[in-house]
Structure formats: C-alpha cells, structure tokens
CSV table of C-alpha atoms in Angstrom, one decimal:
chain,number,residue,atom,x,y,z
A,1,UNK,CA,130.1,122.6,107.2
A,2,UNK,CA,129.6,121.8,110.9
A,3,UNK,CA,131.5,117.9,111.6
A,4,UNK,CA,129.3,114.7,112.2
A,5,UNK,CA,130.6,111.8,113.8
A,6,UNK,CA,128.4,108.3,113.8
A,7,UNK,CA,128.3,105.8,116.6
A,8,UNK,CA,127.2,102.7,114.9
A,9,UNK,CA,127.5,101.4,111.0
A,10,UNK,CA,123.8,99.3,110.8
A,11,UNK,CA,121.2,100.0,108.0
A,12,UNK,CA,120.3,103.4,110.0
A,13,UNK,CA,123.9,105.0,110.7
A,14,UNK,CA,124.8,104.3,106.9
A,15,UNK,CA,121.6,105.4,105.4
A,16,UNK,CA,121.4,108.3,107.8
A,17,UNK,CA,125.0,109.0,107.2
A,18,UNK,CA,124.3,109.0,103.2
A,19,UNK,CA,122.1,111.3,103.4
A,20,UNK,CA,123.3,113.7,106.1
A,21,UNK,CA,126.6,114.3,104.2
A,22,UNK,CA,125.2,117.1,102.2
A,23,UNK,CA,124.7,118.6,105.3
A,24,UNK,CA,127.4,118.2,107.3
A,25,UNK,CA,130.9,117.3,107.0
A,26,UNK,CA,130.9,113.6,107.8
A,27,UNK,CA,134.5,113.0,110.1
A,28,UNK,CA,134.5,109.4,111.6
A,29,UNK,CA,131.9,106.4,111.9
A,30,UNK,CA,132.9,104.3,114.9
A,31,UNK,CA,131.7,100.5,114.7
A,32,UNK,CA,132.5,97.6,116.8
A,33,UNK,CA,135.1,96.1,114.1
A,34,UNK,CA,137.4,97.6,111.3
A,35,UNK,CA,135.9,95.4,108.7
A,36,UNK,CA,131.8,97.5,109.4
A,37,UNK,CA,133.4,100.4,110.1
A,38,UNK,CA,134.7,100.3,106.6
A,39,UNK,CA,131.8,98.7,104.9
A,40,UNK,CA,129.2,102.0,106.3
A,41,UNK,CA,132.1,104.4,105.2
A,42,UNK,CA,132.3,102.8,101.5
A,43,UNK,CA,128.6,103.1,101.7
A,44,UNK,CA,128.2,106.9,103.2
A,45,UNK,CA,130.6,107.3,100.7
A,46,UNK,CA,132.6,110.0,103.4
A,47,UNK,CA,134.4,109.6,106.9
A,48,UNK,CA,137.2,107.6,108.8
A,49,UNK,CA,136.7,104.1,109.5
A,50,UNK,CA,137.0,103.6,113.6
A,51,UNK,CA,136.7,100.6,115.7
A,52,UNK,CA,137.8,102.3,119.1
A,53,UNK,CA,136.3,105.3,120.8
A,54,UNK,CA,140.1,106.6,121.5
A,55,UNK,CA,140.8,107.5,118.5
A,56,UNK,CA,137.6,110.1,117.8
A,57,UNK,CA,138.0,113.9,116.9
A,58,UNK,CA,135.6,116.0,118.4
A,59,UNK,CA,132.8,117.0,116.5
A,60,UNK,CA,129.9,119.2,116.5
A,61,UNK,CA,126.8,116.7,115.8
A,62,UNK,CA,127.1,113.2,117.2
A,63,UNK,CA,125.1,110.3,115.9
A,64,UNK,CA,124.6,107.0,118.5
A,65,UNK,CA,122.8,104.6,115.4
A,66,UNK,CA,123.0,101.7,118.0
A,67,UNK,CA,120.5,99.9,119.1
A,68,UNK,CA,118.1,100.9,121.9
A,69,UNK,CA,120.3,98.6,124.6
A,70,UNK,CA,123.0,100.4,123.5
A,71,UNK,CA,122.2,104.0,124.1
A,72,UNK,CA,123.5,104.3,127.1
A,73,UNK,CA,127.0,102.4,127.2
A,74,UNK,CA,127.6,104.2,123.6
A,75,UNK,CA,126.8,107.7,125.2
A,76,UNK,CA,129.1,106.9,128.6
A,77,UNK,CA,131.7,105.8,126.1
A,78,UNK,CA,131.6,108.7,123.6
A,79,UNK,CA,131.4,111.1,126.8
A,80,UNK,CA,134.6,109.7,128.1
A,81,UNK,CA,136.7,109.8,124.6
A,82,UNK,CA,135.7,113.5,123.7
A,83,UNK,CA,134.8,117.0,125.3
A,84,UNK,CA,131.2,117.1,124.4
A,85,UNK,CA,130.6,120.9,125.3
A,86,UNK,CA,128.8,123.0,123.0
A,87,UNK,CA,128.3,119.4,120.2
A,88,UNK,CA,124.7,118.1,119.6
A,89,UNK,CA,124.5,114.6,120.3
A,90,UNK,CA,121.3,112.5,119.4
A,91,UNK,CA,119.8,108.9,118.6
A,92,UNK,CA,117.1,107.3,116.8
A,93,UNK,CA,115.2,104.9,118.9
A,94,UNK,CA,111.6,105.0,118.3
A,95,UNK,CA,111.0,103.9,122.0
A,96,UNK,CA,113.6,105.8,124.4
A,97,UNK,CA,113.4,109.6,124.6
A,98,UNK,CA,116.5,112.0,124.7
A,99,UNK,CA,116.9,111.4,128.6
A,100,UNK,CA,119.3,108.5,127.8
A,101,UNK,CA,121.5,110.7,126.8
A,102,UNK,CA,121.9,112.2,130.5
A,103,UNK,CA,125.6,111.8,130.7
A,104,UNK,CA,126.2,113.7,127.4
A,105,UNK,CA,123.8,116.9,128.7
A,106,UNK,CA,126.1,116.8,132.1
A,107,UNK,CA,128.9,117.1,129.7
A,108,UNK,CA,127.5,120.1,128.0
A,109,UNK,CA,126.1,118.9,125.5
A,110,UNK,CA,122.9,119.3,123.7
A,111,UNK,CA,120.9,116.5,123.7
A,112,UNK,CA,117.8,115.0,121.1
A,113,UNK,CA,116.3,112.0,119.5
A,114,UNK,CA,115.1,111.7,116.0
A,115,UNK,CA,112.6,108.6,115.3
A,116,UNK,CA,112.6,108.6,111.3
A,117,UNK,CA,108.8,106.7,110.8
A,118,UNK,CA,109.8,104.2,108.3
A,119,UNK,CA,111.4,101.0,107.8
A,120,UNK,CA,115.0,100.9,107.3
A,121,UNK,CA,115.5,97.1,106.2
A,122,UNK,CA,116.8,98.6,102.5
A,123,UNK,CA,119.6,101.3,103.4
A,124,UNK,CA,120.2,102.2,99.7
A,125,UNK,CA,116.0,102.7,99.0
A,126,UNK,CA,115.7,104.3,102.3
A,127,UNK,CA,118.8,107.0,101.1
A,128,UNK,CA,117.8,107.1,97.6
A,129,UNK,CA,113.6,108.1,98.7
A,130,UNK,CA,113.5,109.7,101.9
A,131,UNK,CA,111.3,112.5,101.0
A,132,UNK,CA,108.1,112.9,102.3
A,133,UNK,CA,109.6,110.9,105.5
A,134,UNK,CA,108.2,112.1,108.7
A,135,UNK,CA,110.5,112.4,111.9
A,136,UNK,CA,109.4,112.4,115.6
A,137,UNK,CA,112.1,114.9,117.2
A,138,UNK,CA,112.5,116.5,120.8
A,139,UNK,CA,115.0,117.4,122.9
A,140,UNK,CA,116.8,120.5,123.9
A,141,UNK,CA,115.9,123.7,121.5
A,142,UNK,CA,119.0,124.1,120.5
A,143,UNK,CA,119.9,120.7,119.5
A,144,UNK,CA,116.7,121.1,117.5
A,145,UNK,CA,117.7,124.1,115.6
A,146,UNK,CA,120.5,122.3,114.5
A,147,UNK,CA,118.8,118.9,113.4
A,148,UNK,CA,115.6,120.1,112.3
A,149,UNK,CA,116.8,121.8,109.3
A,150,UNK,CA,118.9,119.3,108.1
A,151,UNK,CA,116.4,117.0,108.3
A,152,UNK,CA,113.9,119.5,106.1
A,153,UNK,CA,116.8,119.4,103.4
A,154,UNK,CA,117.3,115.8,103.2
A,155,UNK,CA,113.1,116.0,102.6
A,156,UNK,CA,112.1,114.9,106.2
A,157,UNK,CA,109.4,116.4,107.5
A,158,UNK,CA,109.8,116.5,111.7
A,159,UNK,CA,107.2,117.0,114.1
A,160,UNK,CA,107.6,117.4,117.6
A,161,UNK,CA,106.7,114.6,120.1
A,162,UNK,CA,105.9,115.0,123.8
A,163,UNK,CA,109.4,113.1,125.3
A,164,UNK,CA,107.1,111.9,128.5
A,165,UNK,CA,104.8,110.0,125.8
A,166,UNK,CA,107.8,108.5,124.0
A,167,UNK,CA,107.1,104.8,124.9
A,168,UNK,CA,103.2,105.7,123.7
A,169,UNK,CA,104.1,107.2,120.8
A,170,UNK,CA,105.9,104.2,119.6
A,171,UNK,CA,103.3,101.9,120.5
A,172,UNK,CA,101.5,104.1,117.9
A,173,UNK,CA,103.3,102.3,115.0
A,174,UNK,CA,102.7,99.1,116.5
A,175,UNK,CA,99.0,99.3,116.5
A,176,UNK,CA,99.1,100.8,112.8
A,177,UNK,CA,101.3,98.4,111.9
A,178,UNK,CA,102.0,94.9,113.8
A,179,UNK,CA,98.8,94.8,115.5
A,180,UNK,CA,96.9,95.8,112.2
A,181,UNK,CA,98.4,92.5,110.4
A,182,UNK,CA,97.6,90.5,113.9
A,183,UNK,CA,93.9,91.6,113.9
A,184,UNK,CA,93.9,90.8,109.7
A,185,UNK,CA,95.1,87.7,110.2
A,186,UNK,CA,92.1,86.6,112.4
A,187,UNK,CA,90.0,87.6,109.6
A,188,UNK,CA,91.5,85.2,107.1
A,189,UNK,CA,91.4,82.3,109.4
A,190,UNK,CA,88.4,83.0,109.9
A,191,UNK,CA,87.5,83.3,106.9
A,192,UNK,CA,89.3,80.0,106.4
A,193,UNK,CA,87.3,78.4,109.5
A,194,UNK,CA,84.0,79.2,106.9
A,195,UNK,CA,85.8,76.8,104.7
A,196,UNK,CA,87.1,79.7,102.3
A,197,UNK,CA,90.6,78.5,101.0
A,198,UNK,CA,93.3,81.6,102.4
A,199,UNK,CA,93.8,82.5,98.9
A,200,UNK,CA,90.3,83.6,98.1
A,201,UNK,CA,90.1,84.4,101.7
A,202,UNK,CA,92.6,87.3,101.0
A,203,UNK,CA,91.0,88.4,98.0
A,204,UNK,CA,87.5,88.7,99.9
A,205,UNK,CA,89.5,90.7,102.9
A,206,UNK,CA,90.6,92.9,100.4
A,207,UNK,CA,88.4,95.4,99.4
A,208,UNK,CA,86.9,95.3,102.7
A,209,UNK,CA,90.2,96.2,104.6
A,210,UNK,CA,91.4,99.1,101.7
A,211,UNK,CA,88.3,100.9,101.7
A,212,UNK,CA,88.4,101.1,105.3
A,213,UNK,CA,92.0,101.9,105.9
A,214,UNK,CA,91.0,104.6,103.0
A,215,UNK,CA,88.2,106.0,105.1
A,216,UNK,CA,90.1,106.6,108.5
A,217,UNK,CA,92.8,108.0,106.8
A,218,UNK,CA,90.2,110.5,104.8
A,219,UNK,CA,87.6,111.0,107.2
A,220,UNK,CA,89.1,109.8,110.5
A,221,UNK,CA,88.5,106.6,112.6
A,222,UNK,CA,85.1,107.5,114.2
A,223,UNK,CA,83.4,108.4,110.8
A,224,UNK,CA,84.9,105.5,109.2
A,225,UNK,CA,83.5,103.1,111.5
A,226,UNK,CA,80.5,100.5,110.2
A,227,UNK,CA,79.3,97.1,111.7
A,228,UNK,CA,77.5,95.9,114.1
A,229,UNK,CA,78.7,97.5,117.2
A,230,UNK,CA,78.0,101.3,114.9
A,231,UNK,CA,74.8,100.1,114.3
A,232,UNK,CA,74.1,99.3,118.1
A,233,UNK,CA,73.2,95.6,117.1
A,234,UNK,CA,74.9,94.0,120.4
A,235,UNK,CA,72.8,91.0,120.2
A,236,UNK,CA,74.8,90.0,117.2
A,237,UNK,CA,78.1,90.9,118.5
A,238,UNK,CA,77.1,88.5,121.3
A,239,UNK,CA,76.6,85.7,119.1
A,240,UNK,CA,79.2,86.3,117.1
A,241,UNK,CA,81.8,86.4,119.8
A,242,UNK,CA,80.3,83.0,121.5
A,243,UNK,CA,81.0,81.2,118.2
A,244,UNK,CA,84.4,83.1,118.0
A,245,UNK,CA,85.5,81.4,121.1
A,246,UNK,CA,84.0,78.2,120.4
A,247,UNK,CA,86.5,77.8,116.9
A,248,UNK,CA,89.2,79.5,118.5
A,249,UNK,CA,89.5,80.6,122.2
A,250,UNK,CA,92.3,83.0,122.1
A,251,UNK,CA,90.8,84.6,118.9
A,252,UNK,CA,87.9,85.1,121.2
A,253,UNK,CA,89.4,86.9,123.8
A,254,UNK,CA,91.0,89.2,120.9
A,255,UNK,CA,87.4,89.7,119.5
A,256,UNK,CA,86.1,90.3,123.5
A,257,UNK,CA,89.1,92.8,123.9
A,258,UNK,CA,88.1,94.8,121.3
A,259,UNK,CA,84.5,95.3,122.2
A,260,UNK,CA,85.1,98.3,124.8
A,261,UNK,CA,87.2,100.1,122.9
A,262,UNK,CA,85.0,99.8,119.6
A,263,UNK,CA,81.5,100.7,121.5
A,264,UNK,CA,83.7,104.1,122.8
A,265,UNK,CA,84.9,104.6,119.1
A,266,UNK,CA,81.4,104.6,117.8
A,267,UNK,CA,80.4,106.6,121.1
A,268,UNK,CA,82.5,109.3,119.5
A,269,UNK,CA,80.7,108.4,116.1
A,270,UNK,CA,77.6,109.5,117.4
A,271,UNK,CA,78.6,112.4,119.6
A,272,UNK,CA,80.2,113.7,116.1
C-alpha cells in the first residue's frame, strides 16, 4: 500500500489516521513531543512515534492535522526534511484552501485539502461511525485521485468545493450551526421576557424549530418559509421589532438584520 505520514497527533490526525490505515500503510506521525507522538500512534494503532521533522522517511501521502495557524510553518518544515516530488500532501482546515500549501506544490508535490463536515471532539466515535460523512475536497487532480477514493472506502462521501469560496463555504457551517443556536437562543429569552420559565420555553420552541428545520431540509428554505414577513404583514413585523428593541437592544438589531434577507427569501417564495 502507498506510505502515509501525519503531521500532527490531535483528535483529527488520530482519528483520520485510524481510519486511513486500511488504506495506506501508515509510516510516521510527527507531533510536537514524544509523549503525543506516542499516545496518536497507540491510538491509530500503526506508525513511528516522531517529535522532530529530521528524522521523517519519505512518503507518498502527507497529512498536516495541525491547526489552521499552523499550515504553513508545518508545510515549510516538512518541505525542508523530505523530497516532496511526486507525494500528495494535504490538510483539513475547513477555512484555508489548498494554496497554503504553496511551498509543497514548488517542491513537486501534489497539493489538496479535505474538510471532513463533522465534529471531531470524540476521536474513537468519529473513527468507529464515519460513514455517511461528507468531505469538502479540491486541489490538484491528481492529488484528488489519490484521496478521493480512500475517502469513499473509509464511507466518506467527497464533494468538490470551489477553492476561491473556501472561507464562504465554511461560513456555511457557521450559519447552520453556531448562528442557528445564536438566533434560538433569542427565541427562548424571549420567550422568557413573556414570563415563560426557559424550561417550558424550550419545550414550546421545540416543535416550532423541528418542523421547520424538517421542512428546509425536505422542501428547501424558500418553501419552508411561514410568518409574517411570507405573509407580507410588515405592519406587524414593525411592531414587533419596536418592542424587540425596547426589551433588548442588541436582540433588536439581530431581529432588524434579518429583515432584508428574509423579505428576499420569501421574494424567492413567491417567484417559485
């Protein structure tokens, strides 16, 4: 099997690492001290312990599992330890494209990112269910051709990102994510302004916040949208954000903010 090397023991190198050793032939996993370097190898359960870029074997797929401020210093790093001509070499930031890994592509290698799209806080759960996980990729083709099916056989599921739009495309996950639980949050304090105690308050967001998550997800966000802005009743979103701002000002400005881009959402509702 082709040789990996990892750059990087945290919860993605060793889960990644698990799982990619059915694939490849895991060699070394470099961290920045013996005693981690030796923990994500017990756990990959394959590979040499490292602490020091000197002492990596070439390989022919490269790993940098560091984080995003790292990218760069770990691809300098591994550039300068090991003749990089002909290997594949790729991260896993979410944010940064495949460009950061300039100085491996001038070393002649082949260069590509892979954002796995879910949470890796459990290593072991992560490694244990990872089918079904999608992967945004790109890079150079043949990187790609490499990565791509391994990632199918460990049951990932990649689909290709536009590397210009990386930073937009991982803003993607923070509106379906963090922003989601910012903009819920306003609703149970909210709720809680009406004199509704949070636990109840929860139980009445509920239902209300399923079934609509359920609809985007089966119908799409323009179908799925209801409320006084898709009914064209602006007088009441008027009042409603006056007496937003008057409990809570910067709640207001979140309701005022989302106006705009609700009237053009239901825009599209009608146009559909």
């Amino acid at each position: 099997m082709p040789t990996l090397s990892i750059i990087g023991g945290g919860h993605v190198g060793r889960a990644l690492g698990r799982l990619l050793a059915g694939q490849f032939s895991v060699q070394d996993v470099l961290t920045r001290s013996p005693q981690s370097a030796q923990l994500a190898v017990d756990f990959i359960g394959a590979g040499r312990a490292l602490h020091d870029y000197a002492q990596l074997r070439p390989a022919d797929v490269y790993l940098l599992a560091v984080s995003d401020d790292q990218i760069l210093s770990a691809c300098a790093a591994l550039a300068a330890a090991v003749p990089l001509a002909g290997a594949v070499v790729f991260h896993c930031s979410g944010a940064l494209a495949s460009d950061q890994l300039k100085v491996a592509g001038e070393a002649g290698a082949y260069t590509a990112s892979v954002h796995p799209i879910r949470s890796f806080a459990d290593p072991a759960a992560v490694a244990a269910n990872f089918a079904g996980t999608f992967c945004g990729v790109e890079g150079d083709a043949r990187a790609l051709a490499v990565l791509d099916p391994a990632l199918q056989a460990i049951g990932g599921r990649p689909v290709a990102i536009d590397a210009a739009a990386k930073t937009v495309y991982h803003a993607a996950a923070v509106f379906a994510s963090n922003y989601l639980v910012t903009v819920l949050d306003a609703a149970l304090r909210a709720y809680q302004a009406a004199g509704i105690p949070e636990a109840v308050a929860r139980e009445l967001a509920r239902p209300l916040a399923s079934e609509t998550l359920n609809n985007v997800f089966r119908m799409g966000a323009a179908p799925a949208l209801s409320g006084p802005i898709a009914r064209g009743d602006f007088a009441t979103v008027a009042r409603q954000q006056q007496a937003v701002a008057a409990w809570d000002g910067a709640t207001g400005e979140l309701y005022q903010a989302l106006v705009a881009p609700t009237v053009a959402l239901a825009a599209r509702k009608t146009q559909g």
